[in-house]
Amino acid sequence: MDVKLEVVMVPVADVDRSKTFYKALGWREDADVAAGDDFRAVQLTPPGSGCSVIFGHGVTSAAPGSSQGLYLIVNDIDAARSELIDRGVDVSEVFHDAGGGLPEAGTEERRVSGPAPDRRSYFSFASFSDPDGNGWILQEVTTRLPGR
């Protein structure tokens, strides 16, 4: 049985502000649906992604800005970071984890400036947040692990 992750809910406070932010990233608008004053759902998809995000009013009870560790996989971390900066996003410097792991919340002290040694696939990162504080991680993947 194939199982595909297709939608991630992103809790936001201001739907129009968030829509403007994500569209400015170059994300495709798939839907903007409202039903009365109590429901509005906006769905956008990052370029090349099979998974979309949905945010809106009445779509989740999660607190705005509470989603962290949302990964965007890129094949060139420097180019992706530069493009986001050109689009007006405040993006961290490229970094890697001193322990050779993933950049989890609360491990900022383990972040080492620059890409992973030898540009090892899966281990170079940059981060940014949306206007509500939802946290996104760019992860450079140049060679997939076996079976991926």
mmCIF file of N, CA, C and O in Angstrom, residues 2 42 116 125:
data_model
loop_
_atom_site.group_PDB
_atom_site.id
_atom_site.type_symbol
_atom_site.label_atom_id
_atom_site.label_comp_id
_atom_site.label_asym_id
_atom_site.label_seq_id
_atom_site.Cartn_x
_atom_site.Cartn_y
_atom_site.Cartn_z
ATOM 1 N N ASP A 2 0.649 2.134 -0.946
ATOM 2 C CA ASP A 2 1.335 3.422 -0.961
ATOM 3 C C ASP A 2 0.627 4.375 -0.013
ATOM 4 O O ASP A 2 -0.604 4.437 0.023
ATOM 5 N N VAL A 42 -6.635 28.011 2.950
ATOM 6 C CA VAL A 42 -5.756 28.342 1.835
ATOM 7 C C VAL A 42 -4.744 27.214 1.711
ATOM 8 O O VAL A 42 -4.137 26.804 2.703
ATOM 9 N N ALA A 116 28.045 21.288 6.067
ATOM 10 C CA ALA A 116 28.643 20.100 6.670
ATOM 11 C C ALA A 116 29.990 19.805 6.027
ATOM 12 O O ALA A 116 30.198 20.104 4.848
ATOM 13 N N PHE A 125 22.221 22.915 6.595
ATOM 14 C CA PHE A 125 20.909 23.494 6.863
ATOM 15 C C PHE A 125 20.938 25.017 6.829
ATOM 16 O O PHE A 125 21.985 25.638 6.962
#
